[in-house]
Each structure stands twice: as C-alpha cells, then as structure tokens.
C-alpha cells in the first residue's frame, strides 16, 4: 500500500513496486523550491538501498532512515 513518512521535515511518498520476485519502492519528495525528486529503493542483502541518479546530498543522507521507514511499514 502507499504510505508517506516525514524525515527531516520533508514528506517522502512511497509506492510499492515489483521487480520479478523482488519488491521495491518508488519514492518521491518535493524540495523547498517545489522540485520533485524521484528514485527507487530496493533491498540488497539485508539493507534497503537507493537507486537514483544525481540526487542532492540531503536525500542521499537519509537513505538509512528511508529503509527504516519501509521496514516499519512492512
């Protein structure tokens, strides 16, 4: 199911995806200027990782918190 989580005062929106047998999440967030950033989170071993290109540091720095939000939701 869709869910959202506020991390560092930014609302991240999560939508589940399936990659064959693997499950991941499409994630999007808007910054203060209204730019929407979109990326995918997938499980690699026992850790959620971000698959994205050219993300700003404030998104890259919350990768672990995003994974924790997914784990709590599941």
PDB file of N, CA and C in Angstrom:
ATOM      1  N   UNK A   1       0.834  -1.191   0.000  1.00  0.00           N
ATOM      2  CA  UNK A   1       0.000   0.000   0.000  1.00  0.00           C
ATOM      3  C   UNK A   1       0.875   1.250   0.000  1.00  0.00           C
ATOM      4  N   UNK A   2       0.318   2.332  -0.499  1.00  0.00           N
ATOM      5  CA  UNK A   2       1.021   3.609  -0.491  1.00  0.00           C
ATOM      6  C   UNK A   2       1.146   4.107   0.939  1.00  0.00           C
ATOM      7  N   UNK A   3       2.256   4.771   1.241  1.00  0.00           N
ATOM      8  CA  UNK A   3       2.393   5.420   2.545  1.00  0.00           C
ATOM      9  C   UNK A   3       3.369   6.567   2.415  1.00  0.00           C
ATOM     10  N   UNK A   4       3.380   7.439   3.416  1.00  0.00           N
ATOM     11  CA  UNK A   4       4.353   8.531   3.416  1.00  0.00           C
ATOM     12  C   UNK A   4       4.972   8.644   4.798  1.00  0.00           C
ATOM     13  N   UNK A   5       6.120   9.308   4.836  1.00  0.00           N
ATOM     14  CA  UNK A   5       6.869   9.467   6.078  1.00  0.00           C
ATOM     15  C   UNK A   5       7.601  10.792   6.014  1.00  0.00           C
ATOM     16  N   UNK A   6       7.494  11.580   7.086  1.00  0.00           N
ATOM     17  CA  UNK A   6       8.228  12.830   7.175  1.00  0.00           C
ATOM     18  C   UNK A   6       9.588  12.545   7.813  1.00  0.00           C
ATOM     19  N   UNK A   7      10.645  12.900   7.086  1.00  0.00           N
ATOM     20  CA  UNK A   7      12.017  12.729   7.548  1.00  0.00           C
ATOM     21  C   UNK A   7      12.719  14.063   7.330  1.00  0.00           C
ATOM     22  N   UNK A   8      13.321  14.580   8.384  1.00  0.00           N
ATOM     23  CA  UNK A   8      13.993  15.886   8.310  1.00  0.00           C
ATOM     24  C   UNK A   8      13.084  16.963   7.718  1.00  0.00           C
ATOM     25  N   UNK A   9      11.844  16.969   8.148  1.00  0.00           N
ATOM     26  CA  UNK A   9      10.840  17.957   7.763  1.00  0.00           C
ATOM     27  C   UNK A   9      10.429  17.886   6.295  1.00  0.00           C
ATOM     28  N   UNK A  10      10.754  16.792   5.608  1.00  0.00           N
ATOM     29  CA  UNK A  10      10.358  16.605   4.212  1.00  0.00           C
ATOM     30  C   UNK A  10       9.478  15.365   4.116  1.00  0.00           C
ATOM     31  N   UNK A  11       8.380  15.453   3.352  1.00  0.00           N
ATOM     32  CA  UNK A  11       7.481  14.315   3.217  1.00  0.00           C
ATOM     33  C   UNK A  11       7.897  13.445   2.039  1.00  0.00           C
ATOM     34  N   UNK A  12       8.272  12.214   2.348  1.00  0.00           N
ATOM     35  CA  UNK A  12       8.626  11.222   1.345  1.00  0.00           C
ATOM     36  C   UNK A  12       7.415  10.324   1.120  1.00  0.00           C
ATOM     37  N   UNK A  13       7.057  10.101  -0.154  1.00  0.00           N
ATOM     38  CA  UNK A  13       5.913   9.274  -0.527  1.00  0.00           C
ATOM     39  C   UNK A  13       6.428   7.960  -1.113  1.00  0.00           C
ATOM     40  N   UNK A  14       5.895   6.849  -0.635  1.00  0.00           N
ATOM     41  CA  UNK A  14       6.356   5.517  -1.018  1.00  0.00           C
ATOM     42  C   UNK A  14       5.248   4.763  -1.755  1.00  0.00           C
ATOM     43  N   UNK A  15       5.599   4.173  -2.893  1.00  0.00           N
ATOM     44  CA  UNK A  15       4.672   3.340  -3.658  1.00  0.00           C
ATOM     45  C   UNK A  15       5.357   2.006  -3.937  1.00  0.00           C
ATOM     46  N   UNK A  16       4.752   0.881  -3.528  1.00  0.00           N
ATOM     47  CA  UNK A  16       5.391  -0.418  -3.746  1.00  0.00           C
ATOM     48  C   UNK A  16       5.492  -0.770  -5.236  1.00  0.00           C
ATOM     49  N   UNK A  17       6.580  -1.437  -5.583  1.00  0.00           N
ATOM     50  CA  UNK A  17       6.838  -1.913  -6.944  1.00  0.00           C
ATOM     51  C   UNK A  17       7.289  -3.362  -6.874  1.00  0.00           C
ATOM     52  N   UNK A  18       7.103  -4.092  -7.964  1.00  0.00           N
ATOM     53  CA  UNK A  18       7.619  -5.457  -8.029  1.00  0.00           C
ATOM     54  C   UNK A  18       8.592  -5.558  -9.190  1.00  0.00           C
ATOM     55  N   UNK A  19       9.763  -6.149  -8.909  1.00  0.00           N
ATOM     56  CA  UNK A  19      10.779  -6.421  -9.927  1.00  0.00           C
ATOM     57  C   UNK A  19      10.902  -7.927 -10.034  1.00  0.00           C
ATOM     58  N   UNK A  20      10.020  -8.568 -10.786  1.00  0.00           N
ATOM     59  CA  UNK A  20      10.021 -10.023 -10.829  1.00  0.00           C
ATOM     60  C   UNK A  20       9.656 -10.566  -9.460  1.00  0.00           C
ATOM     61  N   UNK A  21      10.585 -11.254  -8.822  1.00  0.00           N
ATOM     62  CA  UNK A  21      10.334 -11.803  -7.490  1.00  0.00           C
ATOM     63  C   UNK A  21      10.693 -10.825  -6.380  1.00  0.00           C
ATOM     64  N   UNK A  22      11.344  -9.734  -6.731  1.00  0.00           N
ATOM     65  CA  UNK A  22      11.811  -8.779  -5.731  1.00  0.00           C
ATOM     66  C   UNK A  22      10.833  -7.611  -5.604  1.00  0.00           C
ATOM     67  N   UNK A  23      10.678  -7.106  -4.395  1.00  0.00           N
ATOM     68  CA  UNK A  23       9.822  -5.946  -4.141  1.00  0.00           C
ATOM     69  C   UNK A  23      10.699  -4.742  -3.845  1.00  0.00           C
ATOM     70  N   UNK A  24      10.266  -3.595  -4.301  1.00  0.00           N
ATOM     71  CA  UNK A  24      10.959  -2.345  -4.024  1.00  0.00           C
ATOM     72  C   UNK A  24       9.929  -1.242  -3.867  1.00  0.00           C
ATOM     73  N   UNK A  25      10.393  -0.018  -3.795  1.00  0.00           N
ATOM     74  CA  UNK A  25       9.500   1.131  -3.632  1.00  0.00           C
ATOM     75  C   UNK A  25       9.939   2.273  -4.533  1.00  0.00           C
ATOM     76  N   UNK A  26       8.963   2.875  -5.192  1.00  0.00           N
ATOM     77  CA  UNK A  26       9.178   4.143  -5.885  1.00  0.00           C
ATOM     78  C   UNK A  26       8.975   5.211  -4.809  1.00  0.00           C
ATOM     79  N   UNK A  27       9.915   6.140  -4.706  1.00  0.00           N
ATOM     80  CA  UNK A  27       9.844   7.177  -3.676  1.00  0.00           C
ATOM     81  C   UNK A  27       9.926   8.536  -4.357  1.00  0.00           C
ATOM     82  N   UNK A  28       9.112   9.476  -3.894  1.00  0.00           N
ATOM     83  CA  UNK A  28       9.238  10.843  -4.390  1.00  0.00           C
ATOM     84  C   UNK A  28       9.110  11.816  -3.232  1.00  0.00           C
ATOM     85  N   UNK A  29       9.729  12.986  -3.427  1.00  0.00           N
ATOM     86  CA  UNK A  29       9.737  14.039  -2.418  1.00  0.00           C
ATOM     87  C   UNK A  29       9.909  15.372  -3.137  1.00  0.00           C
ATOM     88  N   UNK A  30       9.263  16.410  -2.633  1.00  0.00           N
ATOM     89  CA  UNK A  30       9.452  17.756  -3.180  1.00  0.00           C
ATOM     90  C   UNK A  30      10.365  18.549  -2.259  1.00  0.00           C
ATOM     91  N   UNK A  31      11.287  19.312  -2.855  1.00  0.00           N
ATOM     92  CA  UNK A  31      12.138  20.180  -2.040  1.00  0.00           C
ATOM     93  C   UNK A  31      11.459  21.533  -1.820  1.00  0.00           C
ATOM     94  N   UNK A  32      12.145  22.427  -1.122  1.00  0.00           N
ATOM     95  CA  UNK A  32      11.544  23.730  -0.795  1.00  0.00           C
ATOM     96  C   UNK A  32      11.201  24.561  -2.027  1.00  0.00           C
ATOM     97  N   UNK A  33      11.908  24.330  -3.143  1.00  0.00           N
ATOM     98  CA  UNK A  33      11.644  25.079  -4.370  1.00  0.00           C
ATOM     99  C   UNK A  33      10.534  24.447  -5.207  1.00  0.00           C
ATOM    100  N   UNK A  34      10.015  23.292  -4.763  1.00  0.00           N
ATOM    101  CA  UNK A  34       8.942  22.623  -5.481  1.00  0.00           C
ATOM    102  C   UNK A  34       9.417  21.595  -6.497  1.00  0.00           C
ATOM    103  N   UNK A  35      10.730  21.359  -6.550  1.00  0.00           N
ATOM    104  CA  UNK A  35      11.262  20.339  -7.456  1.00  0.00           C
ATOM    105  C   UNK A  35      10.957  18.958  -6.890  1.00  0.00           C
ATOM    106  N   UNK A  36      10.390  18.088  -7.720  1.00  0.00           N
ATOM    107  CA  UNK A  36      10.076  16.725  -7.292  1.00  0.00           C
ATOM    108  C   UNK A  36      11.253  15.820  -7.638  1.00  0.00           C
ATOM    109  N   UNK A  37      11.747  15.117  -6.626  1.00  0.00           N
ATOM    110  CA  UNK A  37      12.838  14.161  -6.783  1.00  0.00           C
ATOM    111  C   UNK A  37      12.243  12.757  -6.690  1.00  0.00           C
ATOM    112  N   UNK A  38      12.608  11.895  -7.631  1.00  0.00           N
ATOM    113  CA  UNK A  38      12.068  10.540  -7.662  1.00  0.00           C
ATOM    114  C   UNK A  38      13.216   9.530  -7.758  1.00  0.00           C
ATOM    115  N   UNK A  39      13.048   8.416  -7.045  1.00  0.00           N
ATOM    116  CA  UNK A  39      14.057   7.373  -7.056  1.00  0.00           C
ATOM    117  C   UNK A  39      13.421   6.072  -6.598  1.00  0.00           C
ATOM    118  N   UNK A  40      14.199   4.992  -6.649  1.00  0.00           N
ATOM    119  CA  UNK A  40      13.728   3.678  -6.264  1.00  0.00           C
ATOM    120  C   UNK A  40      14.534   3.170  -5.080  1.00  0.00           C
ATOM    121  N   UNK A  41      13.863   2.495  -4.158  1.00  0.00           N
ATOM    122  CA  UNK A  41      14.529   1.812  -3.051  1.00  0.00           C
ATOM    123  C   UNK A  41      14.340   0.317  -3.271  1.00  0.00           C
ATOM    124  N   UNK A  42      15.431  -0.455  -3.133  1.00  0.00           N
ATOM    125  CA  UNK A  42      15.349  -1.905  -3.273  1.00  0.00           C
ATOM    126  C   UNK A  42      16.207  -2.549  -2.193  1.00  0.00           C
ATOM    127  N   UNK A  43      15.871  -3.780  -1.849  1.00  0.00           N
ATOM    128  CA  UNK A  43      16.606  -4.494  -0.809  1.00  0.00           C
ATOM    129  C   UNK A  43      17.798  -5.198  -1.441  1.00  0.00           C
ATOM    130  N   UNK A  44      18.983  -4.935  -0.886  1.00  0.00           N
ATOM    131  CA  UNK A  44      20.214  -5.583  -1.311  1.00  0.00           C
ATOM    132  C   UNK A  44      20.799  -6.241  -0.068  1.00  0.00           C
ATOM    133  N   UNK A  45      20.839  -7.560  -0.047  1.00  0.00           N
ATOM    134  CA  UNK A  45      21.166  -8.324   1.158  1.00  0.00           C
ATOM    135  C   UNK A  45      20.114  -7.993   2.207  1.00  0.00           C
ATOM    136  N   UNK A  46      20.505  -7.488   3.361  1.00  0.00           N
ATOM    137  CA  UNK A  46      19.532  -7.158   4.408  1.00  0.00           C
ATOM    138  C   UNK A  46      19.364  -5.652   4.573  1.00  0.00           C
ATOM    139  N   UNK A  47      19.691  -4.883   3.564  1.00  0.00           N
ATOM    140  CA  UNK A  47      19.670  -3.431   3.678  1.00  0.00           C
ATOM    141  C   UNK A  47      18.942  -2.818   2.482  1.00  0.00           C
ATOM    142  N   UNK A  48      18.146  -1.788   2.734  1.00  0.00           N
ATOM    143  CA  UNK A  48      17.493  -1.046   1.659  1.00  0.00           C
ATOM    144  C   UNK A  48      18.499  -0.074   1.065  1.00  0.00           C
ATOM    145  N   UNK A  49      18.558  -0.025  -0.267  1.00  0.00           N
ATOM    146  CA  UNK A  49      19.474   0.876  -0.963  1.00  0.00           C
ATOM    147  C   UNK A  49      18.706   1.694  -1.983  1.00  0.00           C
ATOM    148  N   UNK A  50      19.252   2.845  -2.259  1.00  0.00           N
ATOM    149  CA  UNK A  50      18.649   3.777  -3.194  1.00  0.00           C
ATOM    150  C   UNK A  50      19.239   3.564  -4.583  1.00  0.00           C
ATOM    151  N   UNK A  51      18.381   3.555  -5.582  1.00  0.00           N
ATOM    152  CA  UNK A  51      18.827   3.520  -6.968  1.00  0.00           C
ATOM    153  C   UNK A  51      18.363   4.823  -7.592  1.00  0.00           C
ATOM    154  N   UNK A  52      19.331   5.699  -7.863  1.00  0.00           N
ATOM    155  CA  UNK A  52      18.977   7.029  -8.353  1.00  0.00           C
ATOM    156  C   UNK A  52      20.186   7.654  -9.037  1.00  0.00           C
ATOM    157  N   UNK A  53      19.912   8.682  -9.807  1.00  0.00           N
ATOM    158  CA  UNK A  53      20.973   9.443 -10.446  1.00  0.00           C
ATOM    159  C   UNK A  53      20.880  10.899 -10.005  1.00  0.00           C
ATOM    160  N   UNK A  54      22.027  11.464  -9.684  1.00  0.00           N
ATOM    161  CA  UNK A  54      22.140  12.898  -9.384  1.00  0.00           C
ATOM    162  C   UNK A  54      21.161  13.378  -8.321  1.00  0.00           C
ATOM    163  N   UNK A  55      21.155  12.712  -7.183  1.00  0.00           N
ATOM    164  CA  UNK A  55      20.318  13.132  -6.062  1.00  0.00           C
ATOM    165  C   UNK A  55      21.093  14.145  -5.214  1.00  0.00           C
ATOM    166  N   UNK A  56      20.399  15.120  -4.656  1.00  0.00           N
ATOM    167  CA  UNK A  56      21.075  16.072  -3.770  1.00  0.00           C
ATOM    168  C   UNK A  56      21.503  15.374  -2.470  1.00  0.00           C
ATOM    169  N   UNK A  57      22.530  15.907  -1.820  1.00  0.00           N
ATOM    170  CA  UNK A  57      23.035  15.284  -0.587  1.00  0.00           C
ATOM    171  C   UNK A  57      21.980  15.109   0.497  1.00  0.00           C
ATOM    172  N   UNK A  58      21.018  16.018   0.615  1.00  0.00           N
ATOM    173  CA  UNK A  58      20.021  15.901   1.685  1.00  0.00           C
ATOM    174  C   UNK A  58      19.144  14.666   1.498  1.00  0.00           C
ATOM    175  N   UNK A  59      19.028  14.160   0.271  1.00  0.00           N
ATOM    176  CA  UNK A  59      18.307  12.898   0.047  1.00  0.00           C
ATOM    177  C   UNK A  59      19.250  11.724   0.288  1.00  0.00           C
ATOM    178  N   UNK A  60      20.445  11.778  -0.251  1.00  0.00           N
ATOM    179  CA  UNK A  60      21.410  10.692  -0.068  1.00  0.00           C
ATOM    180  C   UNK A  60      21.681  10.437   1.413  1.00  0.00           C
ATOM    181  N   UNK A  61      21.687  11.488   2.206  1.00  0.00           N
ATOM    182  CA  UNK A  61      21.998  11.373   3.635  1.00  0.00           C
ATOM    183  C   UNK A  61      20.896  10.697   4.456  1.00  0.00           C
ATOM    184  N   UNK A  62      19.705  10.525   3.894  1.00  0.00           N
ATOM    185  CA  UNK A  62      18.613   9.885   4.645  1.00  0.00           C
ATOM    186  C   UNK A  62      18.304   8.478   4.133  1.00  0.00           C
ATOM    187  N   UNK A  63      19.199   7.895   3.356  1.00  0.00           N
ATOM    188  CA  UNK A  63      18.965   6.558   2.808  1.00  0.00           C
ATOM    189  C   UNK A  63      18.639   5.539   3.907  1.00  0.00           C
ATOM    190  N   UNK A  64      19.396   5.559   4.984  1.00  0.00           N
ATOM    191  CA  UNK A  64      19.145   4.607   6.072  1.00  0.00           C
ATOM    192  C   UNK A  64      17.778   4.853   6.714  1.00  0.00           C
ATOM    193  N   UNK A  65      17.419   6.112   6.946  1.00  0.00           N
ATOM    194  CA  UNK A  65      16.121   6.436   7.545  1.00  0.00           C
ATOM    195  C   UNK A  65      14.976   6.015   6.617  1.00  0.00           C
ATOM    196  N   UNK A  66      15.168   6.134   5.307  1.00  0.00           N
ATOM    197  CA  UNK A  66      14.144   5.683   4.356  1.00  0.00           C
ATOM    198  C   UNK A  66      13.953   4.175   4.460  1.00  0.00           C
ATOM    199  N   UNK A  67      15.054   3.436   4.543  1.00  0.00           N
ATOM    200  CA  UNK A  67      14.975   1.988   4.706  1.00  0.00           C
ATOM    201  C   UNK A  67      14.279   1.596   5.991  1.00  0.00           C
ATOM    202  N   UNK A  68      14.563   2.321   7.066  1.00  0.00           N
ATOM    203  CA  UNK A  68      13.902   2.043   8.350  1.00  0.00           C
ATOM    204  C   UNK A  68      12.406   2.315   8.261  1.00  0.00           C
ATOM    205  N   UNK A  69      12.019   3.361   7.523  1.00  0.00           N
ATOM    206  CA  UNK A  69      10.599   3.674   7.352  1.00  0.00           C
ATOM    207  C   UNK A  69       9.896   2.542   6.598  1.00  0.00           C
ATOM    208  N   UNK A  70      10.554   1.987   5.587  1.00  0.00           N
ATOM    209  CA  UNK A  70       9.978   0.861   4.839  1.00  0.00           C
ATOM    210  C   UNK A  70       9.836  -0.343   5.748  1.00  0.00           C
ATOM    211  N   UNK A  71      10.877  -0.665   6.500  1.00  0.00           N
ATOM    212  CA  UNK A  71      10.815  -1.823   7.401  1.00  0.00           C
ATOM    213  C   UNK A  71       9.687  -1.681   8.417  1.00  0.00           C
ATOM    214  N   UNK A  72       9.487  -0.488   8.966  1.00  0.00           N
ATOM    215  CA  UNK A  72       8.411  -0.277   9.945  1.00  0.00           C
ATOM    216  C   UNK A  72       7.049  -0.412   9.292  1.00  0.00           C
ATOM    217  N   UNK A  73       6.941   0.003   8.028  1.00  0.00           N
ATOM    218  CA  UNK A  73       5.655  -0.072   7.328  1.00  0.00           C
ATOM    219  C   UNK A  73       5.297  -1.525   6.986  1.00  0.00           C
ATOM    220  N   UNK A  74       6.307  -2.297   6.616  1.00  0.00           N
ATOM    221  CA  UNK A  74       6.036  -3.693   6.234  1.00  0.00           C
ATOM    222  C   UNK A  74       5.732  -4.473   7.462  1.00  0.00           C
TER     223      UNK A  74
END
